[in-house]
Coordinates of C-alpha atoms in Angstrom, one line a residue:
X1 CA 67.4 13.7 -52.4
X2 CA 66.5 10.1 -53.1
X3 CA 65.5 8.2 -49.9
X4 CA 66.3 11.2 -47.7
X5 CA 64.4 11.5 -44.4
X6 CA 63.4 13.6 -41.3
X7 CA 61.3 13.4 -37.9
X8 CA 57.6 13.6 -36.9
X9 CA 56.5 15.7 -33.9
X10 CA 56.7 12.8 -31.5
X11 CA 60.2 11.9 -32.5
X12 CA 61.1 15.5 -32.2
X13 CA 60.1 15.5 -28.6
X14 CA 62.5 12.6 -28.0
X15 CA 65.2 14.6 -29.6
X16 CA 65.1 16.8 -26.5
X17 CA 67.4 14.2 -24.9
X18 CA 70.3 15.5 -27.0
X19 CA 71.0 18.2 -24.5
X20 CA 68.5 21.0 -24.8
X21 CA 64.7 21.2 -24.6
X22 CA 62.7 19.8 -27.5
X23 CA 60.6 23.0 -27.7
X24 CA 63.7 25.1 -28.0
X25 CA 65.1 22.6 -30.5
X26 CA 62.0 23.0 -32.6
X27 CA 62.3 26.8 -32.7
X28 CA 65.9 26.5 -33.8
X29 CA 64.9 24.3 -36.7
X30 CA 62.1 26.8 -37.6
X31 CA 64.6 29.7 -37.7
X32 CA 67.2 27.9 -39.8
X33 CA 68.0 29.6 -43.1
X34 CA 68.8 26.2 -44.6
X35 CA 66.2 23.8 -45.7
X36 CA 65.9 20.7 -43.5
X37 CA 64.2 17.3 -43.9
X38 CA 64.2 14.1 -41.8
X39 CA 63.2 10.7 -43.1
X40 CA 62.8 7.2 -41.8
X41 CA 65.2 4.5 -42.9
X42 CA 62.6 3.5 -45.5
X43 CA 62.5 7.0 -47.0
X44 CA 59.2 8.3 -45.5
X45 CA 59.4 12.1 -44.9
X46 CA 58.8 12.7 -41.2
X47 CA 59.8 16.4 -40.8
X48 CA 60.5 19.5 -42.8
X49 CA 61.3 23.0 -41.5
X50 CA 59.9 26.4 -42.9
X51 CA 63.0 27.0 -45.0
X52 CA 62.2 23.7 -46.8
X53 CA 58.8 25.0 -47.7
X54 CA 60.1 28.4 -48.9
X55 CA 62.7 26.8 -51.2
X56 CA 60.7 23.9 -52.7
X57 CA 57.3 25.6 -52.7
X58 CA 55.7 22.5 -51.0
X59 CA 53.8 22.9 -47.8
X60 CA 54.6 20.6 -45.0
X61 CA 51.3 18.7 -45.3
X62 CA 52.0 18.0 -49.0
X63 CA 55.2 16.1 -48.3
X64 CA 54.9 14.3 -45.0
X65 CA 54.5 10.6 -45.6
X66 CA 55.9 10.9 -49.1
X67 CA 59.5 10.2 -50.2
X68 CA 62.1 12.7 -51.5
X69 CA 61.6 11.4 -55.0
X70 CA 58.9 14.1 -55.4
X71 CA 61.8 16.6 -55.6
X72 CA 63.9 14.7 -58.2
X73 CA 64.9 16.8 -61.2
X74 CA 65.6 14.1 -63.7
X75 CA 69.1 15.5 -64.3
X76 CA 70.8 12.7 -62.3
X77 CA 70.8 9.1 -63.3
X78 CA 70.5 6.1 -61.0
X79 CA 74.3 5.7 -60.8
X80 CA 74.5 9.2 -59.2
X81 CA 72.1 8.2 -56.4
X82 CA 73.7 4.8 -56.0
X83 CA 77.1 6.4 -55.5
X84 CA 75.7 8.9 -53.0
X85 CA 74.1 6.2 -50.8
X86 CA 77.2 4.1 -50.9
X87 CA 79.0 7.0 -49.4
X88 CA 76.3 7.5 -46.7
X89 CA 76.3 3.9 -45.7
X90 CA 80.1 3.8 -45.6
X91 CA 81.0 7.1 -44.1
X92 CA 77.8 8.1 -42.4
X93 CA 77.3 11.2 -44.6
X94 CA 77.5 12.7 -48.1
X95 CA 77.6 16.3 -49.3
X96 CA 77.7 17.8 -52.8
X97 CA 75.8 19.8 -55.4
X98 CA 72.5 18.4 -56.6
X99 CA 69.7 19.6 -58.8
X100 CA 66.1 19.3 -57.6
X101 CA 62.7 20.4 -58.8
X102 CA 60.4 22.9 -57.1
X103 CA 56.6 22.4 -56.8
X104 CA 56.1 24.7 -59.8
X105 CA 58.4 22.6 -62.0
X106 CA 61.4 24.9 -61.9
X107 CA 64.8 23.2 -61.5
X108 CA 67.2 24.6 -59.0
X109 CA 70.7 23.8 -57.8
X110 CA 71.3 23.2 -54.1
X111 CA 74.2 22.2 -51.8
X112 CA 73.0 19.1 -49.9
X113 CA 74.4 17.3 -46.8
X114 CA 72.8 14.0 -45.8
X115 CA 73.8 12.5 -42.4
X116 CA 72.7 9.3 -40.8
X117 CA 71.2 10.0 -37.3
X118 CA 71.8 7.2 -34.8
X119 CA 69.2 6.1 -32.3
X120 CA 69.6 5.1 -28.6
X121 CA 71.2 1.8 -29.6
X122 CA 73.8 3.6 -31.7
X123 CA 72.4 2.3 -35.0
X124 CA 71.2 4.7 -37.7
X125 CA 67.5 5.2 -37.3
X126 CA 66.8 8.3 -39.4
X127 CA 68.4 10.4 -42.2
X128 CA 68.8 14.1 -41.9
X129 CA 69.3 16.3 -44.9
X130 CA 70.2 20.0 -44.8
X131 CA 70.4 22.0 -48.1
X132 CA 71.2 25.5 -49.3
X133 CA 69.6 27.0 -52.5
X134 CA 72.5 27.9 -54.9
X135 CA 70.3 29.7 -57.4
X136 CA 71.2 33.3 -56.4
X137 CA 74.9 32.4 -56.1
X138 CA 75.0 30.8 -59.5
X139 CA 73.1 33.7 -61.0
X140 CA 75.5 36.2 -59.4
X141 CA 78.5 34.1 -60.7
X142 CA 76.9 34.1 -64.2
X143 CA 76.4 37.9 -64.0
X144 CA 80.0 38.4 -62.9
X145 CA 81.2 36.3 -65.8
X146 CA 79.1 38.2 -68.2
X147 CA 80.4 41.5 -66.9
X148 CA 84.0 40.2 -67.2
X149 CA 83.4 39.1 -70.8
X150 CA 81.1 41.8 -72.1
X151 CA 81.5 45.5 -72.9
X152 CA 79.5 47.3 -70.1
X153 CA 78.3 50.1 -72.5
X154 CA 77.0 48.2 -75.5
X155 CA 76.5 44.7 -74.0
X156 CA 78.4 43.0 -76.8
X157 CA 81.6 40.9 -76.2
X158 CA 84.7 42.7 -75.1
X159 CA 88.1 42.2 -76.8
X160 CA 89.2 39.5 -74.2
X161 CA 86.1 37.4 -74.7
X162 CA 86.4 37.8 -78.5
X163 CA 90.0 36.6 -78.4
X164 CA 89.0 33.4 -76.6
X165 CA 86.1 32.7 -78.8
X166 CA 88.1 33.5 -81.9
X167 CA 90.8 31.0 -80.8
X168 CA 88.1 28.3 -80.3
X169 CA 86.7 29.2 -83.8
X170 CA 90.1 28.7 -85.4
X171 CA 90.7 25.4 -83.6
X172 CA 87.4 24.1 -84.9
X173 CA 88.2 25.4 -88.4
X174 CA 91.5 23.6 -88.4
X175 CA 89.7 20.3 -87.7
X176 CA 87.0 20.7 -90.3
X177 CA 88.6 22.9 -92.9
X178 CA 86.3 25.9 -92.4
X179 CA 87.1 29.4 -93.7
X180 CA 86.4 32.6 -91.6
X181 CA 86.8 36.3 -92.0
X182 CA 87.5 39.1 -89.6
X183 CA 86.1 42.6 -90.1
X184 CA 87.7 45.4 -88.2
X185 CA 85.5 48.5 -88.0
X186 CA 86.3 52.1 -87.1
X187 CA 83.7 54.8 -86.9
X188 CA 84.4 57.9 -89.1
X189 CA 83.7 61.3 -87.5
X190 CA 82.9 59.8 -84.1
X191 CA 85.3 62.3 -82.4
X192 CA 83.3 65.2 -83.8
X193 CA 80.2 63.8 -82.1
X194 CA 81.9 63.6 -78.8
X195 CA 83.3 67.1 -79.1
X196 CA 80.1 68.8 -80.3
X197 CA 77.4 66.9 -78.4
X198 CA 79.4 65.5 -75.4
X199 CA 80.5 62.1 -74.3
X200 CA 77.0 61.1 -73.2
X201 CA 75.7 61.4 -76.8
X202 CA 78.8 59.6 -78.0
X203 CA 78.0 56.7 -75.6
X204 CA 74.4 56.6 -76.9
X205 CA 75.7 56.5 -80.4
X206 CA 77.9 53.5 -79.7
X207 CA 75.0 51.6 -78.2
X208 CA 72.9 52.3 -81.3
X209 CA 75.7 51.4 -83.6
X210 CA 76.1 48.0 -81.8
X211 CA 72.4 47.4 -82.2
X212 CA 72.5 48.2 -85.9
X213 CA 75.5 45.9 -86.4
X214 CA 73.8 43.0 -84.6
X215 CA 70.8 43.2 -87.0
X216 CA 73.1 42.4 -89.9
X217 CA 74.8 39.4 -88.4
X218 CA 74.0 35.7 -88.4
X219 CA 73.5 33.9 -85.1
X220 CA 76.9 32.1 -85.5
X221 CA 78.9 35.4 -86.1
X222 CA 80.8 37.0 -83.3
X223 CA 80.7 40.7 -82.4
X224 CA 82.9 42.6 -80.0
X225 CA 83.7 46.2 -79.1
X226 CA 87.5 46.3 -79.5
X227 CA 87.9 49.7 -77.8
X228 CA 86.8 53.3 -78.2
X229 CA 84.8 53.5 -81.5
X230 CA 86.2 50.2 -82.9
X231 CA 84.2 47.0 -83.4
X232 CA 85.3 43.6 -84.6
X233 CA 83.3 40.9 -86.3
X234 CA 84.2 37.3 -86.9
X235 CA 82.2 35.6 -89.8
X236 CA 82.4 31.9 -89.4
X237 CA 82.1 29.1 -92.0
X238 CA 82.4 31.2 -95.1
X239 CA 81.7 29.7 -98.5
X240 CA 83.3 32.6 -100.4
X241 CA 85.1 35.9 -99.4
X242 CA 82.4 37.8 -101.2
X243 CA 80.1 37.1 -98.2
X244 CA 82.4 39.2 -96.1
X245 CA 82.4 41.9 -98.8
X246 CA 78.6 41.8 -98.9
X247 CA 78.4 42.2 -95.1
X248 CA 80.9 45.1 -95.1
X249 CA 78.9 46.9 -97.8
X250 CA 75.6 46.4 -95.8
X251 CA 77.3 47.7 -92.6
X252 CA 78.6 50.8 -94.4
X253 CA 75.2 51.5 -95.8
X254 CA 73.5 50.9 -92.5
X255 CA 75.7 53.2 -90.5
X256 CA 75.4 56.0 -93.1
X257 CA 71.7 56.3 -92.2
X258 CA 71.2 59.2 -89.8
X259 CA 70.9 58.8 -86.0
X260 CA 68.5 61.0 -84.0
X261 CA 69.6 62.5 -80.7
X262 CA 67.1 64.8 -79.0
X263 CA 65.6 66.0 -82.3
X264 CA 69.0 66.5 -83.8
X265 CA 70.2 64.5 -86.8
X266 CA 73.7 63.0 -86.5
X267 CA 75.5 61.4 -89.4
X268 CA 78.6 59.2 -89.3
X269 CA 80.1 56.5 -91.4
X270 CA 82.4 53.5 -90.9
X271 CA 85.6 52.2 -92.5
X272 CA 86.2 48.4 -92.5
X273 CA 89.3 46.3 -93.0
X274 CA 88.8 42.6 -93.8
X275 CA 91.2 39.6 -93.3
X276 CA 90.6 36.0 -94.1
X277 CA 91.4 32.7 -92.4
X278 CA 93.6 30.9 -93.2
X279 CA 94.8 33.0 -96.1
X280 CA 96.0 36.0 -94.0
X281 CA 96.8 34.3 -90.7
X282 CA 96.2 31.3 -88.6
X283 CA 95.6 33.0 -85.2
X284 CA 93.2 35.6 -84.0
X285 CA 96.0 38.0 -83.3
X286 CA 97.4 37.7 -86.9
X287 CA 93.9 38.2 -88.4
X288 CA 93.4 41.3 -86.2
X289 CA 96.7 42.8 -87.4
X290 CA 96.0 42.1 -91.0
X291 CA 92.4 43.5 -90.7
X292 CA 93.9 46.6 -89.0
X293 CA 96.3 47.1 -91.9
X294 CA 93.4 46.7 -94.4
X295 CA 91.4 49.3 -92.3
X296 CA 94.2 51.9 -92.8
X297 CA 94.2 51.1 -96.5
X298 CA 90.4 51.7 -96.6
X299 CA 90.7 55.0 -94.9
X300 CA 93.2 56.2 -97.6
X301 CA 90.2 56.2 -100.0
X302 CA 88.0 58.3 -97.8
X303 CA 85.3 57.5 -95.2
X304 CA 82.7 54.8 -95.7
X305 CA 85.0 52.4 -97.5
X306 CA 86.1 48.8 -96.9
X307 CA 89.2 46.9 -98.0
X308 CA 90.6 43.4 -97.9
X309 CA 94.1 42.8 -96.7
X310 CA 96.5 42.3 -99.6
X311 CA 99.5 40.2 -98.6
X312 CA 102.9 41.9 -98.3
X313 CA 106.0 39.8 -98.1
X314 CA 108.2 42.5 -96.8
X315 CA 109.3 42.3 -93.2
X316 CA 108.7 46.0 -92.7
X317 CA 105.0 45.6 -93.4
X318 CA 104.8 42.7 -91.0
X319 CA 106.7 44.7 -88.4
X320 CA 104.3 47.7 -88.8
X321 CA 101.3 45.5 -88.2
X322 CA 102.7 44.0 -85.1
X323 CA 104.0 47.3 -83.9
X324 CA 100.6 49.0 -84.1
X325 CA 98.9 46.2 -82.3
X326 CA 101.4 46.3 -79.5
X327 CA 101.4 50.1 -79.3
X328 CA 97.6 50.1 -78.8
X329 CA 98.0 47.5 -76.1
X330 CA 100.9 49.5 -74.4
X331 CA 98.8 52.7 -74.3
X332 CA 95.8 50.9 -73.0
X333 CA 97.7 49.2 -70.2
X334 CA 99.9 52.3 -69.5
X335 CA 103.2 50.5 -70.3
X336 CA 105.0 53.7 -71.3
X337 CA 107.7 55.2 -69.2
X338 CA 109.4 58.6 -69.2
X339 CA 113.1 59.4 -69.0
X340 CA 114.6 62.8 -68.5
X341 CA 117.5 64.5 -70.3
X342 CA 119.0 67.4 -68.5
X343 CA 119.6 70.8 -70.1
X344 CA 122.8 72.7 -69.0
X345 CA 123.3 76.5 -68.8
X346 CA 126.4 77.3 -70.8
X347 CA 127.2 80.4 -68.8
X348 CA 128.1 78.4 -65.7
X349 CA 127.5 74.7 -66.4
X350 CA 124.5 74.6 -64.0
X351 CA 121.3 72.5 -64.3
X352 CA 118.8 74.5 -66.3
X353 CA 115.8 72.1 -66.9
X354 CA 115.1 68.8 -68.5
X355 CA 113.2 67.2 -71.4
X356 CA 110.6 64.4 -70.8
X357 CA 111.2 61.7 -73.4
X358 CA 109.0 58.6 -73.8
X359 CA 110.5 55.1 -73.6
X360 CA 108.8 51.9 -74.4
X361 CA 110.0 48.4 -73.6
X362 CA 107.5 46.1 -75.3
X363 CA 106.9 42.7 -73.7
X364 CA 106.8 41.2 -77.2
X365 CA 109.2 43.4 -79.2
X366 CA 111.7 44.5 -76.5
X367 CA 112.9 48.1 -76.5
X368 CA 111.3 50.1 -79.4
X369 CA 112.8 53.3 -80.6
X370 CA 110.7 56.5 -80.3
X371 CA 111.8 57.2 -83.9
X372 CA 109.8 54.1 -84.9
X373 CA 106.7 54.2 -82.8
X374 CA 106.0 58.0 -82.6
X375 CA 105.6 58.4 -86.4
X376 CA 103.3 55.3 -86.3
X377 CA 101.3 56.9 -83.5
X378 CA 100.9 60.0 -85.5
X379 CA 99.7 58.2 -88.6
X380 CA 97.3 55.9 -86.7
X381 CA 95.8 58.7 -84.5
X382 CA 97.3 57.2 -81.3
X383 CA 99.5 60.2 -80.7
X384 CA 97.0 62.0 -78.6
X385 CA 96.3 59.3 -76.0
X386 CA 100.1 58.6 -76.1
X387 CA 100.9 62.3 -75.4
X388 CA 98.4 62.5 -72.7
X389 CA 99.8 59.5 -71.0
X390 CA 103.3 61.0 -71.1
X391 CA 102.1 64.3 -69.6
X392 CA 100.4 62.4 -66.8
X393 CA 103.5 60.4 -66.1
X394 CA 105.6 63.6 -66.1
X395 CA 103.2 65.2 -63.6
X396 CA 103.3 62.1 -61.4
X397 CA 107.1 62.1 -61.4
X398 CA 107.1 65.9 -60.7
X399 CA 105.1 65.2 -57.5
X400 CA 106.8 62.0 -56.5
X401 CA 110.4 63.1 -56.8
X402 CA 109.7 66.7 -55.6
X403 CA 110.9 68.3 -58.9
X404 CA 109.4 71.6 -57.6
X405 CA 112.7 72.1 -55.8
X406 CA 114.4 72.5 -59.2
X407 CA 112.5 75.8 -59.8
X408 CA 112.9 77.9 -61.9
X409 CA 114.1 75.0 -64.1
X410 CA 111.2 73.5 -66.1
X411 CA 110.3 70.1 -67.5
X412 CA 109.8 70.2 -71.3
X413 CA 107.0 68.3 -72.9
X414 CA 106.8 67.5 -76.6
X415 CA 103.5 68.3 -78.3
X416 CA 103.1 66.9 -81.8
X417 CA 101.7 68.9 -84.6
X418 CA 98.7 66.6 -84.8
X419 CA 98.0 67.0 -81.1
X420 CA 98.6 70.8 -81.1
X421 CA 96.0 71.3 -83.9
X422 CA 93.4 69.3 -82.0
X423 CA 90.5 71.6 -81.1
X424 CA 90.5 70.3 -77.5
X425 CA 94.2 70.7 -76.8
X426 CA 94.0 73.7 -74.4
X427 CA 91.1 72.2 -72.3
X428 CA 92.7 68.8 -72.4
X429 CA 96.0 70.0 -71.1
X430 CA 94.4 72.1 -68.3
X431 CA 92.2 69.1 -67.3
X432 CA 95.3 66.8 -67.0
X433 CA 97.2 69.3 -64.9
X434 CA 94.2 70.0 -62.7
X435 CA 93.5 66.3 -62.2
X436 CA 97.2 65.7 -61.4
X437 CA 97.4 68.7 -59.1
X438 CA 100.3 70.2 -60.9
X439 CA 100.9 73.8 -61.9
X440 CA 101.7 74.5 -65.6
X441 CA 104.3 77.0 -64.4
X442 CA 106.7 74.2 -63.9
X443 CA 106.4 72.9 -67.4
X444 CA 107.4 74.0 -70.9
X445 CA 105.7 72.9 -74.2
X446 CA 108.0 72.1 -77.1
X447 CA 106.2 72.7 -80.4
X448 CA 107.6 71.9 -83.9
X449 CA 107.8 74.7 -86.5
X450 CA 105.2 72.9 -88.6
X451 CA 102.7 73.0 -85.8
X452 CA 102.8 76.8 -85.2
X453 CA 103.4 78.1 -88.7
X454 CA 100.7 78.9 -91.3
X455 CA 97.6 79.2 -89.1
X456 CA 97.9 83.0 -88.4
X457 CA 95.6 84.5 -85.7
X458 CA 94.2 81.3 -84.3
X459 CA 97.6 79.9 -83.4
X460 CA 98.7 83.2 -82.1
X461 CA 95.7 83.3 -79.8
X462 CA 96.2 79.7 -78.6
X463 CA 99.9 80.4 -77.8
X464 CA 98.8 83.4 -75.8
X465 CA 96.3 81.4 -73.8
X466 CA 98.9 78.7 -73.1
X467 CA 101.3 81.4 -71.8
X468 CA 98.6 82.9 -69.6
X469 CA 98.0 79.5 -68.1
X470 CA 101.6 79.4 -67.0
X471 CA 103.3 77.2 -69.6
X472 CA 106.7 78.1 -71.1
X473 CA 106.8 77.8 -74.9
X474 CA 109.6 76.5 -77.1
X475 CA 109.9 76.0 -80.9
X476 CA 111.5 72.6 -81.3
X477 CA 113.7 71.4 -84.2
X478 CA 114.2 75.0 -85.4
X479 CA 115.8 75.4 -88.8
X480 CA 114.3 72.3 -90.4
X481 CA 110.9 73.8 -91.3
X482 CA 109.6 77.2 -92.2
X483 CA 112.1 79.3 -90.2
X484 CA 110.0 82.4 -90.9
X485 CA 111.1 85.5 -89.0
X486 CA 107.7 87.1 -89.6
X487 CA 105.9 84.4 -87.8
X488 CA 108.3 84.4 -84.9
X489 CA 107.8 88.2 -84.4
X490 CA 104.1 87.6 -83.7
X491 CA 104.4 84.6 -81.4
X492 CA 105.3 85.1 -77.8
X493 CA 107.8 82.2 -77.5
X494 CA 110.4 81.8 -74.8
X495 CA 112.9 79.5 -76.5
X496 CA 114.1 78.3 -79.9
X497 CA 115.6 74.9 -80.0
X498 CA 118.3 74.3 -82.7
X499 CA 117.9 71.0 -84.4
X500 CA 120.6 68.4 -83.7
X501 CA 121.4 68.1 -87.5
X502 CA 123.1 71.5 -87.3
X503 CA 124.8 70.8 -83.9
X504 CA 126.4 67.6 -85.1
X505 CA 128.2 69.3 -87.9
X506 CA 129.1 72.5 -86.2
X507 CA 132.7 71.6 -85.5
X508 CA 133.6 70.6 -89.1
X509 CA 131.2 72.5 -91.3
X510 CA 131.4 76.3 -91.5
X511 CA 127.9 76.6 -93.0
X512 CA 126.4 74.8 -90.0
X513 CA 128.3 77.2 -87.7
X514 CA 127.0 80.2 -89.7
X515 CA 123.4 78.9 -89.5
X516 CA 123.6 78.3 -85.8
X517 CA 125.1 81.7 -85.2
X518 CA 122.3 83.4 -87.3
X519 CA 119.6 81.5 -85.4
X520 CA 121.1 82.6 -82.0
X521 CA 121.4 86.3 -83.1
X522 CA 117.9 86.3 -84.5
X523 CA 116.4 84.7 -81.4
X524 CA 118.2 87.1 -79.0
X525 CA 117.0 90.1 -81.1
X526 CA 113.4 88.8 -80.6
X527 CA 114.0 88.4 -76.8
X528 CA 114.1 84.7 -77.1
X529 CA 116.7 82.3 -75.7
X530 CA 118.3 79.4 -77.5
X531 CA 118.9 75.7 -76.5
X532 CA 120.9 73.4 -78.8
X533 CA 120.1 69.7 -78.7
X534 CA 122.2 66.7 -79.7
X535 CA 125.6 67.8 -78.5
X536 CA 127.9 64.8 -78.2
X537 CA 131.4 66.4 -78.1
X538 CA 133.0 69.0 -75.9
X539 CA 134.2 70.9 -79.0
X540 CA 130.6 71.4 -80.0
X541 CA 129.8 72.7 -76.6
X542 CA 132.7 75.2 -76.7
X543 CA 131.7 76.5 -80.1
X544 CA 128.0 76.9 -79.0
X545 CA 129.2 78.8 -75.9
X546 CA 131.3 81.0 -78.0
X547 CA 128.4 81.8 -80.3
X548 CA 126.3 82.9 -77.3
X549 CA 124.0 79.8 -77.1
X550 CA 122.1 79.8 -73.8
X551 CA 121.6 76.1 -73.1
X552 CA 122.6 72.8 -74.5
X553 CA 121.5 69.2 -74.0
X554 CA 123.0 66.0 -75.3
X555 CA 125.0 62.9 -74.6
X556 CA 128.1 64.9 -73.8
X557 CA 126.5 65.7 -70.5
X558 CA 124.0 63.0 -69.9
X559 CA 121.8 60.5 -71.6
X560 CA 118.0 60.4 -70.8
X561 CA 117.6 58.7 -67.5
X562 CA 114.7 57.4 -65.4
X563 CA 113.3 59.8 -62.8
X564 CA 114.8 58.0 -59.8
X565 CA 118.3 58.8 -61.3
X566 CA 117.8 62.4 -62.4
X567 CA 117.7 63.7 -58.8
X568 CA 121.1 62.2 -58.0
X569 CA 122.6 63.6 -61.3
X570 CA 121.3 67.1 -60.4
X571 CA 122.7 66.9 -56.9
X572 CA 126.1 65.8 -58.2
X573 CA 126.1 68.6 -60.8
X574 CA 125.4 71.1 -58.0
X575 CA 128.3 69.8 -56.0
X576 CA 130.7 70.1 -59.0
X577 CA 129.3 73.6 -59.8
X578 CA 129.8 74.7 -56.2
X579 CA 133.4 73.4 -56.2
X580 CA 134.0 75.3 -59.5
X581 CA 132.8 78.5 -57.9
X582 CA 134.9 78.0 -54.8
X583 CA 138.0 77.7 -57.0

């Protein structure tokens, strides 16, 4: 506040002529939260209020008679002050952000307004400055920025901050010819820690892992938690790729050392995929995709391994890398949608249930076939969060569109073999239905033959528990797997679902017809019912009805449709059915 000024006590008494008593005016100045100073035209400090003393650390007696130069921070040059005073003389005031120095030497930012105060003759006789300390506001803004750019659990950067910094790193590299590497880390056996010791122990483990990784990095390297138990590292200005290999080896060794939790020893390991700039990509996203591909290669050799990305010129490999990256993003941002395909009762053509089928319209790739992304989800371990998201969406649709009115018809949910064999399947399902306030009695789980065969008593007990919880049970794609009658005799399953490959050929191939007929007779003898999927022609439906099939679904009746359309379809079907009965 160069040359900024305020009033002495005598002048403050004169100020009473502005419309209210001078004593009252003085008390107002004392109560002001903003700092205040009055100077003469020559810059001599004549008055300061208590807030000034609190902010600057100077007592009133230490500044009266001096000039505001005692507060200068040294961060502004003479041109700054010259511009400020030109504005004051021209416009009568100036306001803006300025840095000053407290008595203890600390610099602080303030928002300052300086106004020329006219005397009785109308000419400016004093200058009045009012300022607000911005320190806390700027600290809060910094804290908010840090929170937005850092992982709240481990304190390292999050994926968004990492992406921005990686882009900056690459731009710099392009200018100076630097080489970089990106390491994509995934913790092996982390899921077991969560399941055996709980999520709190898992969180503590992630914090300690981040700390151990930091110790191995240089100051110029970037570290971020990419999500879950995944971390990414950017090594800048490499002289040779072997530096990345050396770091990967050190990290593998470091994380194989045991962790201690409440006197219990916990051991994990890490797998690492490495990509290089500019060899494997010229953007952060490309490098992440290639490192992710290398990570999957590393895992093929067992835990605690690392692998470099090896270029693949095939479009399918490139598509897989992009697809996995986009799939992770779609699951994280809940971009999946569910469509429903009706099941029709062959005895009377009435609505008899529907199957929930996932649909994904990627922002980058457009519509992606479930036949492409579901196998990828299974091989990358994304199938469980994907399945859970589908179940949640189906529950939400059930409540939103009042599907309860369709009872006793049920919504079928596909459970993959990988998900079904997960030790927390039962608890996870019940948790979702409890959280979504849905009853399992309105839903049916479709399980593949491979999921339920070969595990004996454990699978038998799990299926019994699921039935007790209220779920209906169906064996999906029957006839393509084990097709073991001895297993089916032990399992309490409600439905067998004949695979579409048999249905498609039923009109022209006698062997297909014989297989379907045998499945239907076997299922009925075991008190199970049968649904055939994939029917596309009326001739197929007529044959299935003649063989005693209970239900059918397929394009011949309806394609999968969004939830807002299924209700209208069911109502229309009911009208047609009612008309048929009246005839």
